[in-house]
Amino acid sequence: MNEALLRSLTPSVLGILVRRGADFAAAEDAVQDALVEAVRVWPADPPQDPKGWLVTVAWRRFLDATRADAARRRREDLVDEAPAPGPALAVDDTLQLYFLCAHPSLTPSSAVALTLRAVGGLTTRQIAQAYLVPEATMAQRISRAKRTVSGVRFDQPGDVATVLRVLYLVFNEGYSGDVDLAAEAIRLTRQLAAAIDHPEVAGLLALMLLHHARRATRTAPDGSLVPLAEQDRGRWDTKSIAEGVEILQAALARDRLGEFQAQAAIAALHADAPTAEETDWVQIVEWYDELARLTASPVVRLNRAVAVGEADGPRAGLAALAALNDSLPRHAAVAAYLHERDGDLATAARLYTEAAQKAPNLAERDYLTRQAARLNARRCR
């Protein structure tokens, strides 16, 4: 495989797709898929016209992605911006597609990636960010998943746990990313909760409702981020909060704790606090301990360090943070916040700047940049 040839052809192929009408981000995604396919196919069957081969494959991938995105948008058009409480009134085939993509022949991670790409309408880049892996790695994973299921019969739907993971990631992308998928994820989770008596399904639905309840307050009119402590709690959707808490309490009463129930319990404690100062951080730390036990996730431990800093003081939070790898996404932002709380403004400003450079989106980068500028201004007074 001539990797130098692939690298040299990439800009030209990308340019051709853009001239044909593909937007740049979608063209990049399609070209990446084509490169992964070339790595797989060319060693055994090298094309006579490598550039033409890449253009053809990339254009087909772009058209497939465009059709999938159009189908997703048609489904979203059927959903109100704020999902109404209560059971789902009708069931379409979207949830069934989620189960079919979560095929037993695939590993759970591959099934999730394939479903997000084929049904959820997310780009390879968005999925890679959700999984905290390089985009090229995710492109290879999705390509392998497609090859695996290309010749199998879809008469063995996947398990509930994999489908829940997909819905969770779709909601997260819709809640914090560039594509609005949150309402669709809630709609599908309602359908699943109506069809399956499972405490983790209920836990996920409660988690979504509790987060969605404060969506309107997460950004200012100019699009800038508003941290949880500064949000106008009077504008939170109390009906969604009440429904989420009720669903969560019923799930917890079954004594079959799972990670989505634990996350929902943390969200409920935030929603229950009349003010940021009245947040029960001690209990939140206890729930993070449960969540860490269930998932062993370094991201959970990172969030736990913030909670420890609030419950026991910033130095306790920094001690908890010291046990984690500083390459974790948002590690620098957490460290900056805790150092600021501890009075070390110089270190906090430096870390806010570092975090801004690593931010996954423009809104978060701007927020962190402003925090660094604020602290630098205070130091100069």
XYZ file of C-alpha atoms in Angstrom:
381
model
C 0.000 0.000 0.000
C 1.481 3.331 -1.120
C 0.482 5.644 1.735
C 2.364 8.532 0.137
C 0.188 8.181 -2.964
C -2.983 8.285 -0.861
C -1.801 11.403 0.937
C -0.917 13.120 -2.315
C -4.288 12.334 -3.896
C -6.422 13.359 -0.920
C -6.516 17.150 -1.554
C -7.378 16.651 -5.224
C -10.175 14.177 -4.487
C -11.526 16.472 -1.788
C -11.536 19.384 -4.228
C -13.432 17.393 -6.844
C -16.176 16.484 -4.355
C -16.521 20.109 -3.265
C -16.795 21.249 -6.886
C -19.492 18.641 -7.452
C -21.561 20.275 -4.716
C -20.544 18.561 -1.472
C -20.000 20.823 1.521
C -16.441 20.675 2.810
C -17.103 18.798 6.069
C -19.211 16.121 4.364
C -16.635 15.817 1.581
C -13.863 15.305 4.142
C -15.888 12.560 5.800
C -16.562 10.811 2.491
C -12.918 11.003 1.414
C -11.858 9.544 4.754
C -14.202 6.602 4.209
C -12.770 6.127 0.716
C -9.196 6.137 2.046
C -10.068 3.471 4.592
C -11.611 1.373 1.838
C -8.502 1.865 -0.308
C -6.290 0.588 2.496
C -8.437 -2.537 2.628
C -8.882 -3.195 -1.112
C -5.818 -1.943 -2.957
C -3.185 -4.400 -1.661
C -5.062 -7.293 -3.272
C -6.664 -5.430 -6.185
C -4.844 -2.180 -7.053
C -6.849 0.076 -9.401
C -5.498 1.257 -12.731
C -6.696 4.781 -11.963
C -6.205 5.389 -8.215
C -7.536 8.935 -8.318
C -10.645 7.961 -10.287
C -11.242 5.052 -7.903
C -11.055 7.333 -4.870
C -13.359 9.919 -6.445
C -15.950 7.270 -7.311
C -15.951 5.656 -3.867
C -15.888 8.969 -2.015
C -18.779 10.356 -4.064
C -20.851 7.247 -3.381
C -20.138 7.555 0.338
C -21.128 11.228 0.211
C -24.438 10.370 -1.514
C -25.152 7.617 1.032
C -24.479 10.008 3.908
C -26.619 12.718 2.307
C -29.551 10.335 1.907
C -29.187 9.153 5.516
C -29.082 12.741 6.729
C -32.167 13.648 4.694
C -34.053 10.688 6.154
C -33.029 11.697 9.663
C -34.154 15.269 9.096
C -37.543 14.066 7.854
C -37.926 12.149 11.108
C -36.888 15.205 13.124
C -39.519 17.303 11.376
C -42.139 15.108 13.038
C -40.848 15.911 16.498
C -41.594 19.112 18.443
C -38.625 21.048 19.780
C -39.688 20.355 23.371
C -40.868 16.715 23.708
C -44.275 16.537 25.402
C -44.531 14.422 28.564
C -46.326 11.128 28.522
C -46.089 7.888 26.525
C -45.285 7.845 22.841
C -48.409 7.817 20.708
C -47.043 6.048 17.674
C -44.161 3.780 16.773
C -42.232 4.054 13.525
C -39.456 1.821 12.231
C -36.546 3.974 13.450
C -36.172 2.174 16.771
C -36.266 -1.155 14.957
C -33.412 0.052 12.765
C -31.424 0.816 15.904
C -31.875 -2.760 17.080
C -31.002 -4.213 13.679
C -27.801 -2.183 13.444
C -26.851 -3.490 16.896
C -26.373 -6.923 15.272
C -24.961 -9.818 17.352
C -22.176 -10.303 14.790
C -20.752 -6.903 15.743
C -18.886 -5.883 18.864
C -20.872 -3.403 20.978
C -18.540 -0.516 20.094
C -18.780 -1.266 16.365
C -22.558 -1.610 16.546
C -22.870 1.757 18.250
C -20.600 3.440 15.708
C -22.457 1.921 12.752
C -25.866 2.923 14.097
C -24.787 6.478 14.809
C -23.436 6.773 11.276
C -26.160 4.943 9.331
C -29.299 5.803 11.311
C -28.389 8.649 13.644
C -26.939 10.773 10.863
C -23.766 11.719 12.772
C -20.514 12.246 10.893
C -17.465 10.098 11.497
C -15.809 13.084 13.176
C -18.697 13.544 15.631
C -18.691 9.853 16.524
C -14.918 9.871 17.016
C -15.237 12.832 19.386
C -17.917 10.999 21.373
C -15.632 7.959 21.695
C -12.489 10.030 22.365
C -10.580 8.351 19.499
C -8.927 9.707 16.330
C -11.239 10.182 13.358
C -9.208 7.742 11.215
C -9.620 5.044 13.872
C -13.378 5.538 13.954
C -13.582 5.526 10.148
C -11.854 2.143 10.101
C -14.183 0.821 12.803
C -17.288 1.880 10.885
C -15.922 0.479 7.641
C -15.225 -2.880 9.294
C -18.724 -2.923 10.768
C -20.250 -2.315 7.340
C -18.218 -5.167 5.860
C -19.190 -7.484 8.710
C -22.932 -7.022 8.258
C -22.932 -6.713 4.477
C -23.592 -10.410 3.977
C -25.632 -11.324 7.066
C -29.358 -11.591 7.572
C -30.851 -8.999 9.892
C -33.157 -11.399 11.700
C -31.255 -11.263 15.025
C -31.668 -7.814 16.558
C -29.070 -6.540 18.983
C -29.412 -6.197 22.735
C -30.966 -3.400 24.732
C -27.681 -2.262 26.291
C -26.164 -1.461 22.890
C -29.269 0.406 21.745
C -29.282 2.422 24.979
C -25.650 3.366 24.389
C -26.510 4.587 20.891
C -29.482 6.633 22.102
C -27.328 8.139 24.854
C -24.657 9.245 22.388
C -27.226 10.584 19.925
C -28.803 12.650 22.710
C -25.423 13.963 23.829
C -24.572 15.071 20.295
C -27.947 16.722 19.937
C -27.650 18.350 23.356
C -24.175 19.786 23.004
C -23.151 19.471 19.355
C -23.911 21.079 16.032
C -26.805 18.805 15.052
C -30.134 18.894 16.908
C -30.881 15.265 17.721
C -31.922 15.539 21.367
C -35.683 15.568 20.793
C -35.456 12.588 18.450
C -33.434 10.641 21.022
C -36.051 11.373 23.703
C -38.867 10.307 21.378
C -37.183 6.977 20.628
C -36.324 6.362 24.287
C -39.981 6.959 25.185
C -40.939 4.312 22.645
C -38.403 1.906 24.094
C -39.608 2.562 27.661
C -43.194 1.887 26.562
C -42.168 -1.393 24.934
C -39.645 -2.740 27.473
C -39.927 -2.858 31.262
C -36.259 -2.210 32.048
C -34.906 0.062 34.825
C -31.973 1.280 32.720
C -34.307 2.308 29.890
C -36.227 4.329 32.460
C -32.972 5.680 33.853
C -31.878 6.890 30.430
C -35.236 8.540 29.753
C -35.090 10.295 33.138
C -31.536 11.465 32.441
C -32.536 12.899 29.054
C -35.562 14.716 30.464
C -33.593 16.234 33.342
C -30.877 17.537 31.026
C -33.326 18.708 28.381
C -35.242 20.644 31.051
C -32.463 23.237 31.289
C -31.538 23.355 27.636
C -32.953 26.845 27.060
C -30.638 28.292 29.709
C -27.378 26.691 28.587
C -26.520 29.461 26.133
C -26.881 33.233 26.139
C -28.640 35.100 23.298
C -25.252 35.578 21.593
C -24.651 31.813 21.627
C -22.053 31.833 24.404
C -22.076 29.075 27.018
C -23.704 29.665 30.406
C -22.260 27.392 33.139
C -24.678 25.439 35.311
C -24.020 27.631 38.361
C -24.964 30.775 36.410
C -28.079 29.476 34.652
C -31.470 31.056 35.339
C -33.157 28.218 37.214
C -36.502 29.981 36.958
C -36.448 29.163 33.233
C -35.862 25.451 33.701
C -38.719 23.253 32.479
C -40.300 22.127 35.762
C -42.675 19.684 34.045
C -39.786 17.799 32.459
C -37.922 17.824 35.778
C -40.941 16.447 37.634
C -41.459 13.736 35.028
C -37.773 12.818 35.043
C -37.639 12.574 38.839
C -40.800 10.462 38.946
C -39.447 8.040 36.336
C -36.091 7.866 38.134
C -37.610 7.167 41.542
C -39.650 4.284 40.117
C -36.528 2.833 38.483
C -34.366 3.155 41.609
C -37.078 1.465 43.684
C -36.444 -1.738 41.711
C -32.925 -1.949 43.209
C -31.217 -2.792 39.897
C -28.871 0.163 39.671
C -27.194 0.926 36.356
C -25.063 3.744 35.030
C -27.926 5.700 33.465
C -29.886 5.665 36.711
C -26.791 6.898 38.566
C -26.253 9.698 36.044
C -29.917 10.642 36.304
C -29.638 10.772 40.101
C -26.801 13.294 39.776
C -28.833 15.355 37.304
C -31.827 15.227 39.656
C -29.743 16.598 42.554
C -28.680 19.526 40.391
C -32.276 20.102 39.278
C -33.556 19.935 42.852
C -31.246 22.675 44.180
C -33.014 26.077 44.310
C -29.628 27.775 43.857
C -26.146 26.621 42.897
C -24.986 27.269 46.465
C -27.606 24.876 47.845
C -26.488 21.942 45.667
C -25.978 18.754 47.710
C -22.412 18.106 46.553
C -21.758 15.477 49.229
C -24.536 13.294 47.848
C -23.392 13.987 44.294
C -19.917 12.682 45.186
C -21.547 9.528 46.560
C -23.410 9.017 43.291
C -20.207 9.578 41.327
C -18.613 6.866 43.464
C -21.426 4.516 42.440
C -21.063 5.551 38.803
C -17.296 4.989 38.866
C -17.877 1.537 40.322
C -20.318 0.719 37.528
C -18.305 2.095 34.607
C -14.634 2.491 35.607
C -14.725 5.501 33.270
C -11.915 8.076 33.546
C -14.379 10.769 32.429
C -16.614 9.889 35.389
C -13.611 10.225 37.704
C -12.817 13.595 36.119
C -16.343 14.832 36.856
C -16.079 13.348 40.337
C -12.978 15.501 40.966
C -15.094 18.608 40.332
C -17.740 17.377 42.772
C -15.082 16.592 45.400
C -13.717 20.100 44.934
C -17.165 21.522 45.640
C -17.899 19.218 48.581
C -14.500 19.152 50.328
C -12.651 22.150 48.916
C -10.521 22.787 45.823
C -7.386 21.132 47.181
C -9.290 17.891 47.718
C -10.536 18.183 44.157
C -6.999 18.758 42.861
C -5.811 15.703 44.798
C -8.499 13.599 43.112
C -7.546 15.105 39.760
C -3.866 14.279 40.251
C -4.671 10.569 39.978
C -5.970 11.019 36.411
C -4.155 11.242 33.098
C -3.841 14.880 32.046
C -4.520 13.901 28.418
C -8.194 13.373 29.253
C -10.540 15.735 27.384
C -11.388 18.776 29.559
C -8.751 17.805 32.148
C -7.114 21.223 31.761
C -10.464 22.998 32.137
C -11.220 21.154 35.383
C -7.731 21.854 36.700
C -8.121 25.541 35.810
C -11.416 25.785 37.686
C -10.037 24.102 40.799
C -6.855 26.202 40.798
C -8.976 29.346 40.503
C -11.082 28.195 43.459
C -7.828 27.650 45.366
C -6.662 31.208 44.624
C -3.855 30.339 42.168
C -4.945 32.715 39.417
C -1.750 32.504 37.354
C -1.935 28.729 37.035
C -5.683 28.855 36.421
C -5.303 31.419 33.615
C -2.597 29.337 31.946
C -4.722 26.201 32.165
C -7.833 27.961 30.835
C -5.778 29.022 27.812
C -4.523 25.471 27.339
C -8.060 24.097 27.664
C -9.349 26.592 25.096
C -6.823 25.334 22.565
C -8.136 21.792 23.023
C -11.854 22.657 23.127
C -14.044 20.449 20.891
C -16.290 23.276 19.687
C -16.247 27.034 19.154
C -18.653 27.908 21.998
C -16.574 26.051 24.566
C -13.337 27.534 23.214
C -14.725 31.059 23.464
C -15.943 30.474 27.017
C -12.562 29.159 28.181
C -10.728 31.983 26.416
C -12.896 34.515 28.243
C -12.139 32.831 31.567
C -8.408 33.123 30.910
C -8.788 36.781 29.924
C -10.858 37.500 33.051
C -8.215 36.054 35.352
C -5.357 37.806 33.552
C -7.215 41.100 33.931
C -7.665 40.483 37.669
C -3.949 39.756 38.071
C -3.025 43.054 36.372
C -5.091 45.235 38.685
